[in-house]
Each structure stands twice: as structure tokens, then as C-alpha cells.
Amino acid sequence: MEAVSEKVETTVTEIISRSLRIDVGKIVAQARLFVDLDAESLDLLDIRYEIENKFGIKISDNEITESVGRNLTQKEIGELLTVERVVSFVKDKINQQ
Amino acid sequence: MRKVVVSGIGIVSPFGNGTDIFWQGISKGKTAARLISAFDASDFPTRFCANVPLGDTELDALIENQKTIKTLSRPGKLAIIAVQEAVKHSGIDPDRVNNFRFGTSIGAAGLGLTDIDYTKNLVKLVRDSEAGKDDFFSQLWYGVSRKLHPMTPLKNLSNIPTAQIAIKYKAMGECLTVTTACTSSSQAIGEAYRKIKYGILDAAICGGSDSMTSPFGVSAFSILGVMSKNNDEYLTACRPFDKTRDGFMLGEGSAMFVIEEYEHCIKRGGTIFAEIIGYASTNDAFRLTDEPPDAAGSVRAMQNALKDASISAEDIDYINAHGTGTKMNDKTETYAIKRVFGEHSKSIPVSSTKSMIGHLIAAAGAIEFAACVLALQYKLIPPTINYRFKDEECNLDYVS
């Protein structure tokens, strides 16, 4: 189980790295996508597409951003959406299947 | 009236990456014609073109902001690479200009359709959808929502390269994309010139980019029957103004410029390569792809440009012609030049650089504008190559 969890973490980090063109080594779990890694909403679409294909899961519109809380402002989402938050979202999705 | 100068040039052409490589090619009368190798064109009526000799991976490596690559189609990449060179060449510093008066004006076409992968994906999606038959669109959406990368629709938009250029160089003035087929980039440069001349902007990045040497582009122009099919003699097939001409050769590339108000350029220590003194644009309101026999629109455009520049026809020393190599264009263009310049037309050198680099469609005007700026800089007129047999209706000095 731990191995699967680690694999999700590695794969998600790699996807984020590829999409944002940032070295994997520079992406820490606590990094905020919009604030620290300079992502924009389009990047999140790209990341979502790659995650869907890699893990065979279907993610609906805004599901990733809403996973940090509903009815939040863009600024609040920016503060809360970290790499580890995306990793745990993916793990939850896999477990639900 | 405010003067407008050219202070930076960047070019990716069928000769390769860089302004110097482009000038080396056209000043020496070389051809960039080559057989199509990016895809299997063996069943196409035209099997040669003048593409940029760099693959997508090589282009990607040249783009400074790597994160933007996923939003760029091939012409978008060519545009960014040319702009990088133009901005460096000009020495303009986006942190030291009034960003609200720094604009962008780029000529571009339908971009995503030029990507080979996109064409393949689309064909596959449609083919898969046909399996459903009675619910074609449901099947299509099923395929699109699962298999089409979300950046694909963006890559299709003509204005994405312009937007990425504006973001990269903090150009917060007017951001314009002109999509008027072969005149796109001439008009893009002309509109940027007007905005500076009339005080709306101080500086602009302008030019054009296109990549129609793709399966889609070659198919589209083959259907229209406007390309040379002289595959056996492809190295000399593009023959503007020649009696044996049988159509144009597709080209690919981008030419970009930094243009600015004269004082603005001088104050920041920029170098002036040319001054733009006149521009005009007209429309025949005739037919979509035919020109009226009296060439009225072309005549008015040239006359109005001379008027805008406050010069007379006798002041013109060189014309870089549209000179596509189609029967109709070269004949009508020659006639238009004669109508505007009268007796003087006999002593003006008129050349078609398309004879060497092909027709860059939405980027044609920009790369030919670059040829003119470089001709002034190096005091050398690029030739029309492959001209051998005189056509009675095309009887000017074509610099052959």
C-alpha cells in the first residue's frame, strides 16, 4: 500500500514538473501551485489531463480546486492548493474506484 | 507627424534560424525548395515546399519560456523564436518602456490545423466516432473529452502567439492579431505603424508567422489548384513572372520586428535600420480569390501608400513584389505596377523573393518586409530566381 502511495506521489510530482517545466528536485510537497510554482488555470487543465490518463481516472471540471474547499476565492484556492493536496486528491480518487 | 522606425529584426525562414542565414540565402539567389519529408506526401499532387529545416524538438529547445510550449502550435513556436531575436536585436528593455504604450500586432492564420499530430488525432477521432454512426456527435464528444489534449483548442487560436508575446514582453498596449490570408502580416505591420504614427503607441512588436507546409496546408492549397505541380524540377519549379510558371511553392517561417517612434528609439540608444514612411490597405470587394483585371484595389493601395508617405512614384527605387508564381497574380501585379508607376515602371527593379523561399501565406508580407529592410541595410537587391522565359504580359525588370 505504501509503495502505491509513493508511486502516486512521484508520478503526480513528475506530471507537475513536466507541465510547469520545473525540475522535479525543486518541487516540494508544500509548494503552492499558483503562488510558488507560477501555475495558471490552463496548467491545471494540462495536469488534470495527464493525471486522468496516467491513473485511468475521470476528474470533473473544477474538482481539483474544489477539493481544497467549496466557495473559496481564487486567492484562497491559491494559498491552499499545494502539491501534497493534489497528491492526496489523486489517492482519494483511486481509492474510490 | 511622428516618425516610425524599425529597430529590431528576427527571422526564422526556410533557410534556418536567424536573420543572417535568411539574408545569406536570398542575397545569393539560393533556393530553399526541398521535397516534403515531414509526412508521406507521395500521393499529393505537389510534393515539395520550402519548410523551416528544424523539427519541433529543435524549435522547442530555442524557446526561452519553456512553460509556454504546450500552448503553441508550430507557427506559434516560429513566432516566439523570431520575436526573441527581434527584441534582442533591438535592445529594447520591457522594464524601461511605458508598457501601456507598448503593443503587439501579428499576422497569423488558423494555427492548430498546421500540426501534424492534431490532424492525425482529429482523423482518428472522427473515424472512431463513425463507428457509432447514429450518435456521431455523442461519440465525437466521448472521444474529444478523453483523448484530446485540453491545450489543443488553444493551439488552434490565431491570437495565442500574440498573447504569449505580449505576456513575455509586458506589452500592455493594443494586442492585435490580423488574419487576412496572404496580407495578414503586411497589414499587421501597417496597423502597428499607424498606431505609432498617430500617437496610440510608442513601440510595437509586429510581424507574422505561418506554417502551411503541413498535410492540412498542402491539401488545402492543392484543392485550390494554386501550387506548382512541377515535382520533377522542384528546385526550379517556383518561377514568378516566367512564361512557364505553374503556381507557387509553399513556404514556412516567421519574421518579426520591433518598430517604434523615432525619438523613443533615439532616447533609449536603439539603432535604426529603416523608417516606415507610408502604408495603405484597400479591398477590391470583387471575388474571394480572383483579382479584377484592372487591378483597381492594388493600384489604389500603392497610390494611397505613396500619398501617405508624401512621395511621388518616381521616388521608388525597388519593389518587392507579391510575385507568387501563379498565372493570374503575376500578370495582374505587373499591370498594377505599370498603372501606378507609368514610364518609371520600366526602370524599377521588381523582384519576388518567393522564388527562393516560397509563399509564407500569413507571414509572407512580414518576411518580404524584412527583405526590403535588409536590402536597404546591405544596399543589395535580392533577385528573382528561376526566371528564364519572358511572358509578354510580364515585362518589367524582375532582377533575374
Coordinates of C-alpha atoms in Angstrom, one line a residue:
Chain A
M1 CA 0.0 0.0 0.0
E2 CA 2.8 2.3 0.9
A3 CA 4.6 1.6 -2.4
V4 CA 1.4 2.5 -4.3
S5 CA 1.1 5.7 -2.3
E6 CA 4.7 6.6 -3.0
K7 CA 4.2 5.9 -6.7
V8 CA 1.3 8.3 -6.8
E9 CA 3.4 11.0 -5.1
T10 CA 6.2 10.5 -7.6
T11 CA 4.0 10.4 -10.6
V12 CA 2.0 13.5 -9.7
T13 CA 5.1 15.4 -9.0
E14 CA 6.6 14.4 -12.3
I15 CA 3.4 15.5 -14.1
I16 CA 3.5 18.9 -12.4
S17 CA 7.2 19.1 -13.2
R18 CA 6.6 18.4 -16.9
S19 CA 3.7 20.8 -17.2
L20 CA 5.3 23.7 -15.4
R21 CA 8.8 22.9 -16.7
I22 CA 10.3 23.0 -13.2
D23 CA 12.9 20.4 -12.2
V24 CA 11.4 17.6 -10.1
G25 CA 14.0 18.2 -7.4
K26 CA 12.7 21.7 -6.9
I27 CA 9.1 20.7 -6.3
V28 CA 8.4 20.2 -2.6
A29 CA 5.2 18.8 -1.2
Q30 CA 4.2 22.1 0.4
A31 CA 4.7 24.1 -2.7
R32 CA 1.6 26.0 -3.7
L33 CA 0.9 25.6 -7.4
F34 CA -0.4 29.1 -8.2
V35 CA 1.7 31.0 -5.7
D36 CA 5.1 29.2 -5.5
L37 CA 5.2 27.4 -8.9
D38 CA 3.7 30.1 -11.0
A39 CA 0.9 27.9 -12.4
E40 CA -2.1 29.3 -14.2
S41 CA -5.6 27.8 -14.6
L42 CA -4.6 26.4 -18.0
D43 CA -1.7 24.5 -16.5
L44 CA -4.2 22.8 -14.2
L45 CA -6.2 21.6 -17.2
D46 CA -3.0 20.1 -18.6
I47 CA -2.1 18.5 -15.2
R48 CA -5.6 17.1 -14.9
Y49 CA -5.5 15.6 -18.4
E50 CA -2.1 13.9 -17.7
I51 CA -3.4 12.6 -14.3
E52 CA -6.5 11.2 -15.9
N53 CA -4.5 9.3 -18.5
K54 CA -1.8 8.1 -16.1
F55 CA -4.1 6.8 -13.4
G56 CA -7.2 5.9 -15.6
I57 CA -9.5 8.1 -13.5
K58 CA -12.0 10.7 -14.6
I59 CA -11.8 14.1 -12.9
S60 CA -14.7 16.6 -13.5
D61 CA -14.3 20.3 -14.1
N62 CA -13.0 22.2 -11.0
E63 CA -12.9 19.0 -8.9
I64 CA -9.2 19.5 -8.1
T65 CA -9.6 23.1 -6.9
E66 CA -12.9 22.3 -5.1
S67 CA -11.0 19.6 -3.2
V68 CA -9.4 22.3 -1.1
G69 CA -12.8 23.7 -0.1
R70 CA -16.0 25.0 -1.7
N71 CA -17.0 28.6 -2.4
L72 CA -13.4 29.9 -2.0
T73 CA -12.0 32.9 -3.6
Q74 CA -9.2 32.5 -6.2
K75 CA -6.7 33.9 -3.7
E76 CA -7.8 31.3 -1.0
I77 CA -7.5 28.5 -3.5
G78 CA -4.1 29.8 -4.4
E79 CA -3.0 29.6 -0.8
L80 CA -4.4 26.1 -0.2
L81 CA -3.7 24.2 -3.4
T82 CA -0.3 22.5 -2.8
V83 CA 1.4 19.6 -4.4
E84 CA 0.6 17.3 -1.5
R85 CA -3.1 18.4 -1.7
V86 CA -3.2 17.2 -5.4
V87 CA -1.4 14.0 -4.4
S88 CA -3.9 13.3 -1.7
F89 CA -6.8 14.2 -4.1
V90 CA -5.5 11.6 -6.6
K91 CA -5.1 8.9 -3.9
D92 CA -8.7 9.5 -2.8
K93 CA -9.9 9.2 -6.4
I94 CA -8.0 5.9 -6.8
N95 CA -9.4 4.6 -3.6
Q96 CA -13.0 5.5 -4.6
Q97 CA -12.7 3.3 -7.7
Chain B
M1 CA 3.8 63.9 -37.6
R2 CA 5.5 61.2 -35.6
K3 CA 8.2 59.2 -37.5
V4 CA 8.2 55.4 -37.2
V5 CA 11.4 53.4 -37.4
V6 CA 12.5 49.7 -37.5
S7 CA 14.9 49.0 -34.7
G8 CA 14.9 45.2 -34.4
I9 CA 14.5 42.2 -36.8
G10 CA 14.1 38.5 -36.1
I11 CA 13.6 35.8 -38.7
V12 CA 13.1 32.0 -38.9
S13 CA 13.0 31.2 -42.6
P14 CA 13.2 28.2 -44.9
F15 CA 17.0 28.7 -44.8
G16 CA 17.0 28.2 -41.0
N17 CA 17.0 30.2 -37.8
G18 CA 18.3 33.8 -37.8
T19 CA 18.3 37.0 -39.9
D20 CA 21.8 36.4 -41.2
I21 CA 21.0 33.0 -42.5
F22 CA 18.0 34.4 -44.3
W23 CA 19.9 37.2 -45.9
Q24 CA 22.7 34.9 -46.9
G25 CA 20.1 32.8 -48.8
I26 CA 18.2 35.5 -50.6
S27 CA 21.1 37.8 -51.4
K28 CA 22.9 34.9 -53.1
G29 CA 19.8 33.7 -55.0
K30 CA 19.7 30.3 -53.4
T31 CA 16.6 28.1 -53.4
A32 CA 15.1 26.7 -50.2
A33 CA 13.0 24.3 -52.1
R34 CA 13.1 20.7 -50.8
L35 CA 11.0 17.6 -51.1
I36 CA 8.4 17.2 -48.3
S37 CA 9.8 14.9 -45.7
A38 CA 7.8 15.8 -42.6
F39 CA 5.0 13.5 -43.7
D40 CA 4.4 11.0 -46.5
A41 CA 3.3 13.2 -49.4
S42 CA 3.7 10.6 -52.1
D43 CA 0.0 10.8 -53.1
F44 CA -0.2 14.6 -53.0
P45 CA -0.1 16.5 -56.4
T46 CA 2.6 18.7 -55.0
R47 CA 5.4 17.0 -53.2
F48 CA 7.9 19.9 -52.5
C49 CA 7.9 23.0 -50.4
A50 CA 10.2 25.4 -48.6
N51 CA 9.7 24.4 -44.9
V52 CA 11.8 25.5 -42.0
P53 CA 14.6 22.9 -41.7
L54 CA 14.1 22.4 -37.9
G55 CA 11.9 19.8 -36.3
D56 CA 9.6 20.5 -33.4
T57 CA 12.1 19.3 -30.8
E58 CA 14.7 21.6 -32.2
L59 CA 12.2 24.5 -32.2
D60 CA 11.2 23.7 -28.6
A61 CA 14.8 23.9 -27.4
L62 CA 15.0 27.5 -28.8
I63 CA 12.1 28.8 -26.8
E64 CA 13.1 30.8 -23.7
N65 CA 9.9 30.3 -21.7
Q66 CA 9.6 26.6 -21.8
K67 CA 6.2 26.5 -20.0
T68 CA 4.5 28.2 -22.9
I69 CA 5.4 25.5 -25.4
K70 CA 2.3 23.5 -24.6
T71 CA 0.1 26.3 -25.8
L72 CA 2.0 26.8 -29.1
S73 CA 1.4 25.2 -32.4
R74 CA 4.3 25.1 -34.9
P75 CA 3.7 28.6 -36.3
G76 CA 3.4 29.9 -32.7
K77 CA 6.8 28.5 -31.9
L78 CA 8.3 30.1 -35.0
A79 CA 6.7 33.4 -34.0
I80 CA 8.2 33.3 -30.5
I81 CA 11.7 32.4 -31.8
A82 CA 11.6 35.2 -34.3
V83 CA 10.4 37.7 -31.7
Q84 CA 13.2 36.6 -29.2
E85 CA 15.7 37.6 -31.9
A86 CA 14.0 40.8 -32.8
V87 CA 13.8 42.0 -29.2
K88 CA 17.4 41.1 -28.5
H89 CA 18.4 42.8 -31.8
S90 CA 16.6 46.0 -30.8
G91 CA 17.9 46.1 -27.3
I92 CA 14.5 47.3 -26.1
D93 CA 14.0 46.6 -22.4
P94 CA 10.4 46.0 -21.4
D95 CA 11.2 47.1 -17.9
R96 CA 12.2 50.5 -19.2
V97 CA 9.3 51.4 -21.5
N98 CA 5.8 52.7 -20.9
N99 CA 4.2 49.2 -21.0
F100 CA 0.7 50.7 -21.7
R101 CA 2.1 52.2 -24.9
F102 CA 3.9 49.1 -26.0
G103 CA 1.8 47.0 -28.3
T104 CA 1.7 43.8 -30.4
S105 CA 0.4 43.3 -33.9
I106 CA 0.9 39.9 -35.5
G107 CA -0.3 38.3 -38.7
A108 CA -1.3 34.7 -38.3
A109 CA -3.7 32.0 -39.7
G110 CA -5.5 29.0 -38.4
L111 CA -2.7 27.6 -36.3
G112 CA -3.6 24.3 -34.8
L113 CA -4.6 22.8 -38.1
T114 CA -0.9 23.0 -39.1
D115 CA 0.1 20.5 -36.5
I116 CA 0.6 17.0 -37.9
D117 CA -0.3 15.3 -34.6
Y118 CA -3.5 17.4 -34.4
T119 CA -4.6 16.3 -37.9
K120 CA -3.8 12.7 -37.1
N121 CA -5.8 12.9 -33.8
L122 CA -8.7 14.6 -35.5
V123 CA -8.9 12.0 -38.3
K124 CA -8.7 9.2 -35.7
L125 CA -11.4 10.8 -33.5
V126 CA -13.8 11.2 -36.4
R127 CA -13.1 7.7 -37.6
D128 CA -13.7 6.3 -34.2
S129 CA -16.9 8.3 -34.0
E130 CA -18.2 6.9 -37.2
A131 CA -18.3 3.5 -35.5
G132 CA -21.3 4.9 -33.5
K133 CA -22.9 6.2 -36.7
D134 CA -26.4 7.1 -35.3
D135 CA -24.9 9.1 -32.5
F136 CA -22.0 10.6 -34.2
F137 CA -21.6 13.8 -32.1
S138 CA -22.1 11.9 -28.8
Q139 CA -19.3 9.6 -29.9
L140 CA -17.2 12.5 -31.0
W141 CA -17.5 14.3 -27.7
Y142 CA -16.8 11.0 -25.9
G143 CA -13.5 10.8 -27.9
V144 CA -12.7 14.5 -27.5
S145 CA -13.3 14.6 -23.8
R146 CA -11.0 11.6 -23.2
K147 CA -8.4 11.8 -26.0
L148 CA -7.9 15.4 -27.0
H149 CA -5.4 17.3 -25.0
P150 CA -7.0 20.4 -23.4
M151 CA -4.4 22.7 -25.0
T152 CA -5.4 21.6 -28.5
P153 CA -8.2 24.1 -28.9
L154 CA -5.9 26.9 -27.6
K155 CA -3.2 26.0 -30.1
N156 CA -5.9 26.5 -32.8
L157 CA -6.5 30.1 -31.9
S158 CA -4.6 32.6 -34.1
N159 CA -4.2 35.1 -31.3
I160 CA -2.3 32.8 -28.9
P161 CA 1.2 33.6 -30.1
T162 CA 0.4 37.3 -30.0
A163 CA -0.9 36.9 -26.4
Q164 CA 2.2 34.9 -25.4
I165 CA 4.5 37.6 -26.9
A166 CA 2.6 40.3 -25.1
I167 CA 2.9 38.5 -21.8
K168 CA 6.6 37.7 -22.2
Y169 CA 7.5 41.3 -23.1
K170 CA 4.9 43.1 -20.8
A171 CA 3.3 44.7 -23.9
M172 CA 0.1 46.1 -22.3
G173 CA -0.9 48.4 -25.2
E174 CA -3.2 47.2 -28.0
C175 CA -2.8 43.5 -28.8
L176 CA -3.8 42.8 -32.3
T177 CA -3.9 39.6 -34.4
V178 CA -4.6 40.1 -38.1
T179 CA -6.0 37.1 -40.1
T180 CA -6.4 38.1 -43.7
A181 CA -4.7 35.3 -45.5
C182 CA -1.7 36.4 -47.6
T183 CA -2.0 40.0 -46.4
S184 CA -2.1 39.2 -42.7
S185 CA 1.4 40.3 -41.7
S186 CA 1.6 43.3 -44.1
Q187 CA -1.5 44.6 -42.5
A188 CA -0.2 43.7 -39.0
I189 CA 2.9 45.8 -39.6
G190 CA 0.9 48.6 -41.3
E191 CA -1.5 48.8 -38.4
A192 CA 1.3 48.9 -35.8
Y193 CA 2.9 51.7 -37.9
R194 CA -0.3 53.7 -37.9
K195 CA -0.8 53.3 -34.1
I196 CA 2.7 54.7 -33.5
K197 CA 2.4 57.4 -36.2
Y198 CA -0.9 58.6 -34.7
G199 CA 0.2 58.5 -31.1
I200 CA -1.6 55.5 -29.8
L201 CA 1.6 53.5 -29.1
D202 CA 5.3 54.4 -28.7
A203 CA 6.6 51.0 -29.7
A204 CA 5.3 47.7 -31.0
I205 CA 6.3 44.1 -31.8
C206 CA 4.9 43.3 -35.2
G207 CA 5.3 40.8 -38.0
G208 CA 3.8 37.4 -38.9
S209 CA 4.2 33.7 -38.7
D210 CA 2.8 30.7 -40.6
S211 CA 3.3 27.1 -41.2
M212 CA 1.2 25.7 -44.0
T213 CA 3.7 23.1 -45.2
S214 CA 1.7 20.6 -43.2
P215 CA -0.7 17.8 -44.5
F216 CA -3.6 20.2 -44.0
G217 CA -1.9 23.2 -45.7
V218 CA -0.6 21.2 -48.7
S219 CA -4.1 19.6 -49.1
A220 CA -5.9 22.9 -48.8
F221 CA -3.8 24.7 -51.4
S222 CA -3.8 21.6 -53.7
I223 CA -7.6 21.6 -53.7
L224 CA -7.5 25.3 -54.7
G225 CA -5.1 24.4 -57.6
V226 CA -2.7 27.2 -56.9
M227 CA 0.6 25.4 -56.3
S228 CA 3.2 24.3 -58.8
K229 CA 3.0 20.6 -59.5
N230 CA 6.4 20.5 -61.2
N231 CA 7.7 17.9 -58.9
D232 CA 10.4 16.7 -61.3
E233 CA 12.0 20.1 -61.4
Y234 CA 11.2 21.1 -57.8
L235 CA 14.4 23.0 -57.3
T236 CA 13.5 25.5 -60.1
A237 CA 9.7 25.0 -60.1
C238 CA 8.8 28.3 -58.4
R239 CA 9.1 30.7 -61.3
P240 CA 7.5 34.1 -60.6
F241 CA 6.8 36.2 -63.8
D242 CA 8.3 33.5 -66.0
K243 CA 6.2 32.3 -69.0
T244 CA 6.4 28.7 -67.8
R245 CA 5.2 29.4 -64.2
D246 CA 2.6 27.0 -63.0
G247 CA 1.8 28.1 -59.4
F248 CA 3.5 28.9 -56.1
M249 CA 5.6 26.9 -53.7
L250 CA 4.5 26.8 -50.1
G251 CA 7.0 28.3 -47.6
E252 CA 7.1 28.4 -43.8
G253 CA 8.5 30.7 -41.2
S254 CA 8.2 33.9 -39.3
A255 CA 9.6 37.5 -39.4
M256 CA 9.2 39.8 -36.5
F257 CA 10.2 43.4 -35.9
V258 CA 10.4 46.0 -33.1
I259 CA 9.2 49.2 -34.5
E260 CA 9.0 52.5 -32.5
E261 CA 8.6 56.2 -32.7
Y262 CA 11.9 57.8 -33.8
E263 CA 12.6 59.8 -30.6
H264 CA 11.7 56.8 -28.4
C265 CA 14.3 54.8 -30.3
I266 CA 17.0 57.5 -30.1
K267 CA 16.4 58.3 -26.4
R268 CA 17.0 54.6 -25.4
G269 CA 20.0 54.3 -27.6
G270 CA 18.5 52.0 -30.2
T271 CA 19.8 51.5 -33.7
I272 CA 17.6 52.5 -36.7
F273 CA 17.6 50.0 -39.6
A274 CA 14.8 51.7 -41.7
E275 CA 12.0 54.1 -41.5
I276 CA 8.4 53.3 -42.4
I277 CA 7.0 56.3 -44.2
G278 CA 3.9 55.1 -45.9
Y279 CA 1.2 52.4 -45.8
A280 CA -2.2 51.8 -47.2
S281 CA -4.7 48.9 -47.5
T282 CA -7.6 48.6 -49.8
N283 CA -10.1 45.9 -50.9
D284 CA -11.5 45.0 -54.3
A285 CA -14.8 43.8 -52.9
F286 CA -14.7 41.5 -56.0
R287 CA -14.3 37.8 -55.6
L288 CA -12.7 35.7 -52.9
T289 CA -9.6 34.5 -54.8
D290 CA -9.7 36.4 -58.1
E291 CA -8.3 39.8 -58.8
P292 CA -10.2 42.2 -61.0
P293 CA -8.5 42.5 -64.4
D294 CA -8.0 46.3 -63.9
A295 CA -6.1 45.6 -60.6
A296 CA -8.0 48.5 -59.1
G297 CA -7.5 47.6 -55.5
S298 CA -3.8 47.0 -55.8
V299 CA -3.4 50.3 -57.8
R300 CA -5.3 52.3 -55.1
A301 CA -3.2 50.6 -52.3
M302 CA 0.0 51.6 -53.9
Q303 CA -1.2 55.1 -54.7
N304 CA -2.5 55.6 -51.2
A305 CA 0.8 54.4 -49.7
L306 CA 2.7 56.9 -51.8
K307 CA 0.3 59.6 -50.7
D308 CA 0.7 58.6 -47.0
A309 CA 4.5 58.8 -47.5
S310 CA 4.2 62.2 -49.3
I311 CA 6.4 61.0 -52.1
S312 CA 5.9 60.5 -55.8
A313 CA 6.0 57.3 -57.9
E314 CA 9.4 58.4 -59.3
D315 CA 10.9 58.2 -55.7
I316 CA 10.6 54.4 -55.6
D317 CA 13.8 52.5 -56.3
Y318 CA 12.7 48.9 -55.7
I319 CA 9.6 46.9 -55.4
N320 CA 9.5 43.6 -53.5
A321 CA 6.5 42.0 -55.4
H322 CA 3.9 39.6 -54.1
G323 CA 5.1 37.6 -57.2
T324 CA 3.6 34.3 -56.2
G325 CA 4.2 32.5 -59.5
T326 CA 0.6 31.9 -60.4
K327 CA -0.6 32.9 -63.8
M328 CA -3.1 35.4 -62.5
N329 CA -1.2 37.1 -59.8
D330 CA 2.0 37.9 -61.7
K331 CA 0.1 39.2 -64.7
T332 CA -2.2 41.4 -62.7
E333 CA 0.5 42.6 -60.4
T334 CA 2.7 43.7 -63.3
Y335 CA -0.3 45.5 -64.8
A336 CA -0.9 47.3 -61.4
I337 CA 2.7 48.4 -61.2
K338 CA 2.6 49.8 -64.7
R339 CA -0.6 51.7 -63.9
V340 CA 0.8 53.3 -60.8
F341 CA 4.4 54.0 -62.0
G342 CA 3.8 54.6 -65.7
E343 CA 7.1 55.1 -67.6
H344 CA 9.1 54.9 -64.4
S345 CA 8.0 51.2 -64.0
K346 CA 10.5 50.3 -66.7
S347 CA 13.4 51.4 -64.6
I348 CA 12.3 50.0 -61.2
P349 CA 13.8 46.6 -60.2
V350 CA 10.9 44.3 -59.2
S351 CA 11.8 41.0 -57.5
S352 CA 10.0 38.1 -56.0
T353 CA 11.8 36.6 -53.0
K354 CA 9.1 33.9 -53.1
S355 CA 11.1 32.4 -55.9
M356 CA 13.6 31.4 -53.2
I357 CA 11.6 30.9 -50.0
G358 CA 8.2 30.2 -51.3
H359 CA 4.9 31.7 -50.2
L360 CA 4.7 32.0 -46.4
I361 CA 1.0 32.9 -46.5
A362 CA 0.2 34.8 -43.3
A363 CA 3.9 35.5 -42.8
A364 CA 4.6 36.5 -46.5
G365 CA 4.3 40.2 -46.0
A366 CA 6.5 40.2 -42.9
I367 CA 9.4 38.2 -44.4
E368 CA 9.2 40.3 -47.6
F369 CA 9.2 43.5 -45.5
A370 CA 12.4 42.0 -43.8
A371 CA 13.9 41.5 -47.3
C372 CA 13.3 45.2 -48.0
V373 CA 14.8 46.4 -44.8
L374 CA 17.9 44.2 -45.3
A375 CA 18.1 45.3 -49.0
L376 CA 18.4 48.9 -47.7
Q377 CA 20.9 47.9 -45.0
Y378 CA 23.2 46.0 -47.3
K379 CA 22.4 48.1 -50.4
L380 CA 21.7 45.0 -52.5
I381 CA 18.5 43.9 -54.2
P382 CA 17.6 40.2 -53.9
P383 CA 16.9 38.6 -57.2
T384 CA 14.0 36.6 -58.7
I385 CA 15.4 33.2 -59.4
N386 CA 14.3 30.6 -61.9
Y387 CA 13.3 33.2 -64.4
R388 CA 14.1 32.1 -67.9
F389 CA 11.3 32.7 -70.4
K390 CA 9.7 36.1 -71.0
D391 CA 5.9 36.4 -70.7
E392 CA 4.6 39.2 -73.0
E393 CA 2.3 40.3 -70.2
C394 CA 5.0 40.3 -67.6
N395 CA 7.6 42.7 -69.0
L396 CA 9.3 44.6 -66.1
D397 CA 12.8 44.3 -64.8
Y398 CA 12.5 41.3 -62.5
V399 CA 16.1 41.2 -61.3
S400 CA 16.7 37.8 -62.8

